[in-house]
Short mmCIF file of C-alpha atoms and ligand atoms in Angstrom, two decimals:
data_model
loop_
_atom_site.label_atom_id
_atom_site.label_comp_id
_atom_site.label_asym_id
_atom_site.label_seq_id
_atom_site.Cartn_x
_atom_site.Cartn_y
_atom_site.Cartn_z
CA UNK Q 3 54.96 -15.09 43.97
CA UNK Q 4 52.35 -17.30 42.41
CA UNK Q 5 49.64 -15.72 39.89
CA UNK Q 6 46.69 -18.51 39.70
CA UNK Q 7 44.78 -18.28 36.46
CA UNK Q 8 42.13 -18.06 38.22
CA UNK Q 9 41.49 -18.08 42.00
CA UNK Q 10 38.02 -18.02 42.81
CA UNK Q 11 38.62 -17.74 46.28
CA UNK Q 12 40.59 -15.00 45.91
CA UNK Q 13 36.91 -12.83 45.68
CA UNK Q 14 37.07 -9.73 48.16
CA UNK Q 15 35.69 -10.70 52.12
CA UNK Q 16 32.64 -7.47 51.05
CA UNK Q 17 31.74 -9.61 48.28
CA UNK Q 18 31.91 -13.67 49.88
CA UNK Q 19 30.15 -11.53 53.00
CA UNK Q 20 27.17 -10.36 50.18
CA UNK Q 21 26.74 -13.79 48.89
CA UNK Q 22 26.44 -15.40 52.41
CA UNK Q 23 23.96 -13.07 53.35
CA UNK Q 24 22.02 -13.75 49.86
CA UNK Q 25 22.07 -17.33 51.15
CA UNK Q 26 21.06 -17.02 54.50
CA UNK Q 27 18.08 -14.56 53.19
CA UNK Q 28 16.86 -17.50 50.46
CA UNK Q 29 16.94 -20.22 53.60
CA UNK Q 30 14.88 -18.25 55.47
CA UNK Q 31 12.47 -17.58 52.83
CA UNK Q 32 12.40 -20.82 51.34
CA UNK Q 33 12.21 -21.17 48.31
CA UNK Q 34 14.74 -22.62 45.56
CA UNK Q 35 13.51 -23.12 42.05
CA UNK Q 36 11.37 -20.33 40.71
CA UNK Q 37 10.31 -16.79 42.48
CA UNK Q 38 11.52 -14.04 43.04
CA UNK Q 39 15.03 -14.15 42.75
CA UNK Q 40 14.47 -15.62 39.14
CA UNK Q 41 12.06 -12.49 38.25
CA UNK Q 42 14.52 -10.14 39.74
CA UNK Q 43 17.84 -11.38 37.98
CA UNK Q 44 16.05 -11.66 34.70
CA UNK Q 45 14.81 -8.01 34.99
CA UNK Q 46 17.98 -6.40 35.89
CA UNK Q 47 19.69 -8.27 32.74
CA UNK Q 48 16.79 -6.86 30.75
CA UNK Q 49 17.32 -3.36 31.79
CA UNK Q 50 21.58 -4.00 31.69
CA UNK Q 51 21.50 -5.12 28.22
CA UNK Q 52 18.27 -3.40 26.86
CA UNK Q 53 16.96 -6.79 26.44
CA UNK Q 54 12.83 -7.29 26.04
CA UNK Q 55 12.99 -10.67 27.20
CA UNK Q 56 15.55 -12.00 29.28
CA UNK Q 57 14.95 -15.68 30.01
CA UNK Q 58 16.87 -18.13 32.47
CA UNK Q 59 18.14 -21.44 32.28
CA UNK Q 60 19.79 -24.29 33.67
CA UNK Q 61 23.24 -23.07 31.63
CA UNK Q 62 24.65 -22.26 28.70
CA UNK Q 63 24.57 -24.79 26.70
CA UNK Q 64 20.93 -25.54 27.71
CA UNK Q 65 20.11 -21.79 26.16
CA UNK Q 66 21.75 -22.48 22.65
CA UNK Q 67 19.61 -25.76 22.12
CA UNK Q 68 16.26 -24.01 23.70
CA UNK Q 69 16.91 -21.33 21.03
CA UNK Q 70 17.49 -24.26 18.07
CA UNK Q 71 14.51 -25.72 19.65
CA UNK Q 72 12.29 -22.80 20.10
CA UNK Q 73 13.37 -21.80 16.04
CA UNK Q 74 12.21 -25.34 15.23
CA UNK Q 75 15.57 -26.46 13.34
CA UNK Q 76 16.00 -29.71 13.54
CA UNK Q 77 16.77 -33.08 11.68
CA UNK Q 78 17.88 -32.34 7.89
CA UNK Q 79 18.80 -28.50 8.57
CA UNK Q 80 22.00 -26.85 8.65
CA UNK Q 81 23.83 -24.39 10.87
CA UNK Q 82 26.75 -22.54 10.21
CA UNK Q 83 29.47 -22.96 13.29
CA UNK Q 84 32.51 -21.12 13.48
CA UNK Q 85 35.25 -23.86 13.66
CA UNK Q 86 36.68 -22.73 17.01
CA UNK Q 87 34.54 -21.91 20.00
CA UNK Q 88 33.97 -24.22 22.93
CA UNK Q 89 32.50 -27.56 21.78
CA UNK Q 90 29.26 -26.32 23.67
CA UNK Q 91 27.92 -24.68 20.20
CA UNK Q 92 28.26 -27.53 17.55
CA UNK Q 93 27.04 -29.96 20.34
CA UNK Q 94 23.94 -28.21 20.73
CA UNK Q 95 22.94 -28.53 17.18
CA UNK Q 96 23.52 -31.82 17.10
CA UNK Q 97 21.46 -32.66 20.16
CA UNK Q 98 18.41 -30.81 17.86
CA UNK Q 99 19.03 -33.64 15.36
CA UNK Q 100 21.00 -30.75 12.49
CA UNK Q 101 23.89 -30.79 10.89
CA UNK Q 102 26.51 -28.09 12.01
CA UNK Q 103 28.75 -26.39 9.24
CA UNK Q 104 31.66 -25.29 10.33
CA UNK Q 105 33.62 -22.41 8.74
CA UNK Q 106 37.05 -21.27 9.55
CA UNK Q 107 37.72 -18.03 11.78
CA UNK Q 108 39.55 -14.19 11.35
CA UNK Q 109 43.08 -14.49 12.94
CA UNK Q 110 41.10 -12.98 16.48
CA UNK Q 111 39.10 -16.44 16.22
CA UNK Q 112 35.45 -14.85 15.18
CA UNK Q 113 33.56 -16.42 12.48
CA UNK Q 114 34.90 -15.26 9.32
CA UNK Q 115 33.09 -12.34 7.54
CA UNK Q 116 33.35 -15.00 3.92
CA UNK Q 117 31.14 -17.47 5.75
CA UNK Q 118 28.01 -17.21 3.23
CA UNK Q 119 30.01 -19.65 0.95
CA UNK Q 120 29.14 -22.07 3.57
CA UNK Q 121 25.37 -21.61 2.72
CA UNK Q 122 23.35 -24.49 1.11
CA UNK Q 123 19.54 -25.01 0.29
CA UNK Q 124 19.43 -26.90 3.96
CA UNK Q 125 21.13 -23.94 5.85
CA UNK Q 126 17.97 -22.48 8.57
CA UNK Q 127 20.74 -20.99 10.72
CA UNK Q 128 23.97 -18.89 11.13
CA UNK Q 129 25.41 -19.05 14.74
CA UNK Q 130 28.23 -16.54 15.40
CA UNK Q 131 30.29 -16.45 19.06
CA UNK Q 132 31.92 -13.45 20.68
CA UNK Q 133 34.89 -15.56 21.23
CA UNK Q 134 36.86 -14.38 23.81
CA UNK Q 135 34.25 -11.90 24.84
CA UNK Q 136 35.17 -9.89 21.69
CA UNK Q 137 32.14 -9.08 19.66
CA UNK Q 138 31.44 -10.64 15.48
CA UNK Q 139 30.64 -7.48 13.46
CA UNK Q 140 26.86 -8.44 13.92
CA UNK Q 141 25.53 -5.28 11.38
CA UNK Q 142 27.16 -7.13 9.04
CA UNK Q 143 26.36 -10.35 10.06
CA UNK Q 144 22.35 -9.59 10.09
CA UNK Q 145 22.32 -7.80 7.09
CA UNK Q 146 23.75 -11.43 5.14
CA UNK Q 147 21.64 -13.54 7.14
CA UNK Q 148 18.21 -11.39 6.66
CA UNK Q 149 19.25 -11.55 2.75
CA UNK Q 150 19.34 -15.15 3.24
CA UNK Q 151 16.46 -15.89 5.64
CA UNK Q 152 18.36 -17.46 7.95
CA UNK Q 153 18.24 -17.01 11.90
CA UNK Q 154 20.91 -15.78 13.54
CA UNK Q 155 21.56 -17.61 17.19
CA UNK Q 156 24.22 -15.12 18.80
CA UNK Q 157 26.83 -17.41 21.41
CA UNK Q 158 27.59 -14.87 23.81
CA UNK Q 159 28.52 -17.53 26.34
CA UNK Q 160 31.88 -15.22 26.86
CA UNK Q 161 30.20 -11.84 25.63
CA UNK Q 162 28.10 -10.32 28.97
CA UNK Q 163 28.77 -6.36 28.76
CA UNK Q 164 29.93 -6.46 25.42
CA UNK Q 165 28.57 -3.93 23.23
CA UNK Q 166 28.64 -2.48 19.66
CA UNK Q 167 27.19 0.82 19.05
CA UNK Q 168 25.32 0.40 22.35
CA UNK Q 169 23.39 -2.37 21.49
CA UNK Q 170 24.43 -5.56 23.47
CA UNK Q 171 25.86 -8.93 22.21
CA UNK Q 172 22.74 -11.14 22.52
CA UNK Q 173 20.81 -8.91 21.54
CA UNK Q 174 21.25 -8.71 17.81
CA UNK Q 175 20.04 -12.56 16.95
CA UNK Q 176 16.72 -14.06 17.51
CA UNK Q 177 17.80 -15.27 20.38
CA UNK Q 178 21.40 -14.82 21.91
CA UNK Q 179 22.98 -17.45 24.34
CA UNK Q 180 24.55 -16.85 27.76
CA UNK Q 181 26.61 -18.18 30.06
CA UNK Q 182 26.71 -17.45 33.65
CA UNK Q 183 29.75 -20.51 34.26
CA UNK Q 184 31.64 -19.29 37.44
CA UNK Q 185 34.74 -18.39 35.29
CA UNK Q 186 32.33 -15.96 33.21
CA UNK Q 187 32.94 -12.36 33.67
CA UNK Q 188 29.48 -12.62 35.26
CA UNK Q 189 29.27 -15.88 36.57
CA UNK Q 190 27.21 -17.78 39.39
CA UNK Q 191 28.66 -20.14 42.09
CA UNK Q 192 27.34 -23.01 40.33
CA UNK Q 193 25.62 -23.58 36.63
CA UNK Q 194 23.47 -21.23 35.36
CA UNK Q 195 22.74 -19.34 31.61
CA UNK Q 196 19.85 -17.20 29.80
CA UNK Q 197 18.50 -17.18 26.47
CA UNK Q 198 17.68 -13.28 25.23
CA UNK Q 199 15.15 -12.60 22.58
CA UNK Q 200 12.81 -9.60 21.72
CA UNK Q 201 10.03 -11.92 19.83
CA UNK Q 202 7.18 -12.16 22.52
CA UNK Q 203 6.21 -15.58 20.65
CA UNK Q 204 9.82 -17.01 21.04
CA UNK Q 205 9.84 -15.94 24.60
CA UNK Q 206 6.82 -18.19 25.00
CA UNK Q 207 8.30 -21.02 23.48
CA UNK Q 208 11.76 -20.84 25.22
CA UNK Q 209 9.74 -20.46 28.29
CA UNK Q 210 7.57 -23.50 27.74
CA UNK Q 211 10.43 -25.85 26.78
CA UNK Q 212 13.08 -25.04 29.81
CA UNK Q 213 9.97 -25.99 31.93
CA UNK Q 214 8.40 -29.22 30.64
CA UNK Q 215 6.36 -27.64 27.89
CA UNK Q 216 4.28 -26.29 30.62
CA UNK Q 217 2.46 -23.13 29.47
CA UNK Q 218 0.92 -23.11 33.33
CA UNK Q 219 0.82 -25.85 36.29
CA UNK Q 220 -0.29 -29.49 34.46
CA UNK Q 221 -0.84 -27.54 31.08
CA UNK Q 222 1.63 -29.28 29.09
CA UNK Q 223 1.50 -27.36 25.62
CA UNK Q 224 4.83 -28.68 24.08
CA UNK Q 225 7.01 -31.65 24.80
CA UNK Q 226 9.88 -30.14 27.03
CA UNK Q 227 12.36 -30.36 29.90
CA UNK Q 228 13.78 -29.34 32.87
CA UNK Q 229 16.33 -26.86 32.11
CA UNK Q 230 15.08 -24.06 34.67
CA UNK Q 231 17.78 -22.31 36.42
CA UNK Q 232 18.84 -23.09 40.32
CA UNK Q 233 17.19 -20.48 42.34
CA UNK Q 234 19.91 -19.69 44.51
CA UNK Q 235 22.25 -19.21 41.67
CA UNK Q 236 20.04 -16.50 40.33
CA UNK Q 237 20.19 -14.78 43.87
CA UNK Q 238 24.02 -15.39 43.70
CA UNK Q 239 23.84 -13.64 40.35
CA UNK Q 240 21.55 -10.72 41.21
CA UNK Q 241 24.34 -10.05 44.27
CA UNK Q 242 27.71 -10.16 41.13
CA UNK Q 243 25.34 -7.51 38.85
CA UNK Q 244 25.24 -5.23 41.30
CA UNK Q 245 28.74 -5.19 40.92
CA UNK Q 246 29.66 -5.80 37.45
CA UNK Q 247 30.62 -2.48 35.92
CA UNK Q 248 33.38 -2.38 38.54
CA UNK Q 249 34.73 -6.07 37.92
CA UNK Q 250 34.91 -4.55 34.36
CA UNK Q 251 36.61 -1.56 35.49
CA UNK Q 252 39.79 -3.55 36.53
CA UNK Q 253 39.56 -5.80 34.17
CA UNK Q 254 40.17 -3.13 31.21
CA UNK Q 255 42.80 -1.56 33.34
CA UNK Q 256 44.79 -4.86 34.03
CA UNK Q 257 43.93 -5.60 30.09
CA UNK Q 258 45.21 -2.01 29.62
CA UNK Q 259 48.24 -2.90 31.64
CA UNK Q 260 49.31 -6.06 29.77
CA UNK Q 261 49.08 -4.31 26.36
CA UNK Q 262 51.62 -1.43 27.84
CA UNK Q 263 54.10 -3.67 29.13
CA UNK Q 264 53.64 -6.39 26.43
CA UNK Q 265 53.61 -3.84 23.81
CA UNK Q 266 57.25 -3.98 22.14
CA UNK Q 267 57.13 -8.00 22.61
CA UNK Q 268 57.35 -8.44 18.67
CA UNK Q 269 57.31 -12.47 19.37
CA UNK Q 270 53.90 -12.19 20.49
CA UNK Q 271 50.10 -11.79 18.75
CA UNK Q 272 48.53 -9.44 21.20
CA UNK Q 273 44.78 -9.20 21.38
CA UNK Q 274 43.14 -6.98 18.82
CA UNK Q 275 40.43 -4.70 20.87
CA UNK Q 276 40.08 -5.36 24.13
CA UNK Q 277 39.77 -2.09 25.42
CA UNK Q 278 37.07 -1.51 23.18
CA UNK Q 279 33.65 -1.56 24.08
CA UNK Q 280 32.45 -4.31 21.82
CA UNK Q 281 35.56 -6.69 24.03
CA UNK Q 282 34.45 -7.16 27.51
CA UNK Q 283 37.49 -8.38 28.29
CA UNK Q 284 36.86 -11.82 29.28
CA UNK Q 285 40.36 -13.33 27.87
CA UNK Q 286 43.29 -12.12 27.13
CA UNK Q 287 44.58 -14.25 24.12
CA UNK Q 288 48.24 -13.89 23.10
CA UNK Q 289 49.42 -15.97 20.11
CA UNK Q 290 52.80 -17.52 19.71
CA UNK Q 291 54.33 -20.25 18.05
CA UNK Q 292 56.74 -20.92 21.02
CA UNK Q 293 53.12 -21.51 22.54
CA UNK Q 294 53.55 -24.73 24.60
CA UNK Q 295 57.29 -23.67 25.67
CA UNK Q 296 56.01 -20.39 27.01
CA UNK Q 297 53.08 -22.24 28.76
CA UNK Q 298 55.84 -24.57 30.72
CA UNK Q 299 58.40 -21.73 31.49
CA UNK Q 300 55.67 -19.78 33.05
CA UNK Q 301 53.83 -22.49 34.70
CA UNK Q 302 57.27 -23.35 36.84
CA UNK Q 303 57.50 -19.41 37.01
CA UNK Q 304 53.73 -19.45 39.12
CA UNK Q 305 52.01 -18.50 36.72
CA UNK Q 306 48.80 -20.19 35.70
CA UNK Q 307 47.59 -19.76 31.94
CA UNK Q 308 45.27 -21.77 29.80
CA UNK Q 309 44.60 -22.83 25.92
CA UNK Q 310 41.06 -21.70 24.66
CA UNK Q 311 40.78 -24.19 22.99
CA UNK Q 312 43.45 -26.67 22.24
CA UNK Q 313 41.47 -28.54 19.52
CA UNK Q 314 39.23 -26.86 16.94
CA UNK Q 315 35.93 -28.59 16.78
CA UNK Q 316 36.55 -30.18 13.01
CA UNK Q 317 39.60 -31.91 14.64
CA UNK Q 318 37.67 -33.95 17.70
CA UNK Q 319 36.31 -37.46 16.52
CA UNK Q 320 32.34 -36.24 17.28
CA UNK Q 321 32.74 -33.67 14.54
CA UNK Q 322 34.94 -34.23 12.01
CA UNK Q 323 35.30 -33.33 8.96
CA UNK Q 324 37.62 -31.74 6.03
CA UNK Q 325 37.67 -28.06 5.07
CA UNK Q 326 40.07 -25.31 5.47
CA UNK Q 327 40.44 -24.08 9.00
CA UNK Q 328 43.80 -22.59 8.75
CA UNK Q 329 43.12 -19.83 11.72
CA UNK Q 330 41.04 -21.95 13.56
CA UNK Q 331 44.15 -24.31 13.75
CA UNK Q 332 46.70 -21.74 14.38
CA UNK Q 333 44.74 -20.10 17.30
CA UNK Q 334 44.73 -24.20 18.81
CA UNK Q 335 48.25 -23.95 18.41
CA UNK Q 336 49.54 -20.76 19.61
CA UNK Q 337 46.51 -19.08 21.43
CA UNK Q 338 47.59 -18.34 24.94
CA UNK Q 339 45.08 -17.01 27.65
CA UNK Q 340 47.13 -15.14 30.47
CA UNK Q 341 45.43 -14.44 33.71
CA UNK Q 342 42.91 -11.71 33.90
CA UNK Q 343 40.39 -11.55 36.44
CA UNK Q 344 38.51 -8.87 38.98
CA UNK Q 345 40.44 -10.96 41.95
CA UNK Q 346 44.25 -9.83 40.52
CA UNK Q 347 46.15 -6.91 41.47
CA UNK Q 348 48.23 -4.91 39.12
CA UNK Q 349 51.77 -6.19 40.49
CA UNK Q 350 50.47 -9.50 39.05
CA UNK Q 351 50.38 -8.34 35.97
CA UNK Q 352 53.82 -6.93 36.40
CA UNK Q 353 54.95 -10.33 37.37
CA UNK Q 354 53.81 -11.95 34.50
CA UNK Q 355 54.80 -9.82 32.16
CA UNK Q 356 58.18 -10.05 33.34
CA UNK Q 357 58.49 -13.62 33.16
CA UNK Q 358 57.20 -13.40 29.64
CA UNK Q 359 59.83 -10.83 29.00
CA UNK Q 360 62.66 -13.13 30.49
CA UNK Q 361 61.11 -16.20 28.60
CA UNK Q 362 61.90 -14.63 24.88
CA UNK Q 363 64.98 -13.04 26.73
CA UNK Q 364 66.68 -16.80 27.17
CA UNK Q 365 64.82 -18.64 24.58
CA UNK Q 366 65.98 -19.89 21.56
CA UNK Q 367 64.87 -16.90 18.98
CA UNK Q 368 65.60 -18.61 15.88
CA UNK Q 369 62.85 -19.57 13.88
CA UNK Q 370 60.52 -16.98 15.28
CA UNK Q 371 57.61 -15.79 13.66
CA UNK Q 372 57.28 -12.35 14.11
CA UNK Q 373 53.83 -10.31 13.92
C1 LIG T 430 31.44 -20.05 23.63
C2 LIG T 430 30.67 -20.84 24.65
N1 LIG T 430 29.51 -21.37 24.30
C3 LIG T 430 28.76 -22.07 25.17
C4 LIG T 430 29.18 -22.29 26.47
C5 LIG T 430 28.35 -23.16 27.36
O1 LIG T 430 28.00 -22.60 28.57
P1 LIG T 430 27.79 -23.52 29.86
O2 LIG T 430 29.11 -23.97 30.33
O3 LIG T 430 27.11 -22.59 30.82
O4 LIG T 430 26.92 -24.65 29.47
C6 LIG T 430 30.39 -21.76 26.89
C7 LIG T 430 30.86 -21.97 28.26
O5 LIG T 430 32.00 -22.22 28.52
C8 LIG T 430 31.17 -21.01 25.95
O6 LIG T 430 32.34 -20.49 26.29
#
């Protein structure tokens, strides 16, 4: 038996069958940047997430430096970056021109709830990530930053159909940050991402920028780009939404399902959450110390895992610097994501929890930290 991290070709024949048809019906009609597809997916993510303005993009990390862009912050400001989150974040503030701060993370790798001390008189910006797909206390969150004027740029890259009291992740910010990466829990079959706001004027902007300033044909308003999302990939997209909530369905039961069998594994960290609604369930993170040797033994067991993120972002040569990241480090050492994806069945998960059992079984125990 072999249990892929991911298999992307693994998607159900009803589903590939859908997303041929969506191609064959954008050949025929001809037309690939723009239209109606666009309209269409950004509607149905504005009625999903109960967003006013639902804006695509070329990808995700396009959508966090629109926002930086669209809030003006730029050379001499600060932003406040959780120390681990995919490099995507920090790099988008420095493509702006700022300065990103980075601040250490809870043991579940969110920004940590102390990170006002990181403030200064050059802080414009505060940019918490639903790491994992589990969601920052953002009540909280907004309630420090308002105090402090700053904005608040929500990274839900790995947060679609996360939700706290009902309100969305994205939604909280000025603007919130997706990703639509094909290993998303909604992802396209190529690059594509969204920028949410409900500020008609940063709408505008975002707008304007992704599309060479352009407020209509030839009226270039503001100096921009080209960061406007692939047609097809929004059809592509439109075709996965209509079947999201059921992709989430399995993925809280197989979540469910590793938590069960996993449960009396006292070796391992287990993920705080996930069947909560504010966790969509995008990773399943165990921590270890035996993190690497567990990694191997499964890996020649067929089973396909993977480190988000091996390095926290103060440790890689771009942005270094000195602080204390103690959690963001430990997660980089013994964070663990197992497979979990709509394409499994539940005797995978069966599978891999037994070779996890048989790993700590035969391994050498001594030393172990327990949790
Ligand atoms: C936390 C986070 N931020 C930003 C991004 C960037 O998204 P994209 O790959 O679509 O540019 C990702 C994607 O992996 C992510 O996980």
């Amino acid at each position: 038996m072999r249990v892929p991290f991911l298999d992307l070709k693994r998607m159900d024949s009803e589903l590939k069958s859908a997303l041929k048809s969506k191609f064959s019906e954008m050949l025929d009609e001809g037309v690939f940047s723009g239209g109606k597809e666009v309209k269409s997916l950004e509607s149905k993510v504005s009625t999903y997430l109960s967003s006013p303005f639902s804006i695509a993009c070329a990808n995700g990390t396009d959508a966090l430096e629109l926002a930086l862009r669209a809030l003006q912050i730029g050379s001499g400001d600060e932003v406040i970056v959780p120390a681990m989150t995919w490099v995507s974040t920090a790099e988008a503030v420095v493509m702006v021109g700022a300065e990103p701060i980075f601040w250490d993370t809870d043991a579940n790798g969110l920004l940590a709830a102390d990170w006002e001390e990181a403030i200064t008189g050059k802080t414009k910006a505060v940019m918490p990530v639903h790491l994992y797909g589990k969601m920052v206390d953002m009540e909280n969150l907004m309630a420090k930053a308002k105090k402090h004027k700053l904005f608040v740029i929500e990274d839900g890259a790995q947060s679609f159909g996360s939700f706290q009291k009902k309100k969305a992740a994205g939604t909280f910010g000025d603007v919130g940050c997706l990703s639509f990466y094909p290993t998303k829990n909604l992802g396209a079959l190529g690059e594509a991402g969204m920028c949410l706001t409900d500020s008609p004027e940063l709408n505008g902007r975002i707008r304007r920028l992704l599309n060479h300033g352009q407020k209509a044909r030839d009226e270039h308003e503001l100096v921009g780009r080209n960061s406007r999302i692939d047609a097809i990939q929004a059809g592509f997209l439109a075709v996965f939404m209509d079947r999201f909530a059921s992709f989430q369905e399995l993925r809280k039961r197989f979540a469910g399902m590793y938590l069960k069998e996993l449960a009396d594994r006292e070796e391992l960290r287990l993920p705080a959450g996930i069947l909560e609604e504010d966790h969509n369930a995008h990773l399943f993170v165990v921590q270890t110390p035996k993190r690497n040797e567990l990694k191997e033994f499964l890996s020649k067991q067929g089973v396909g895992t993977a480190i988000h993120y091996p390095h926290s972002l103060p440790e890689m040569r771009g942005f270094a610097c000195a602080g204390n990241f103690e959690n963001a480090g430990k997660l980089s050492r013994q964070g663990l994501s197992l497979p979990l994806n709509p394409w499994m069945r539940g005797e995978d998960i069966v599978f891999v929890c037994a070779k996890i059992r048989e790993f700590f079984h035969t391994s050498d125990r001594s030393g172990r930290e327990v949790f």
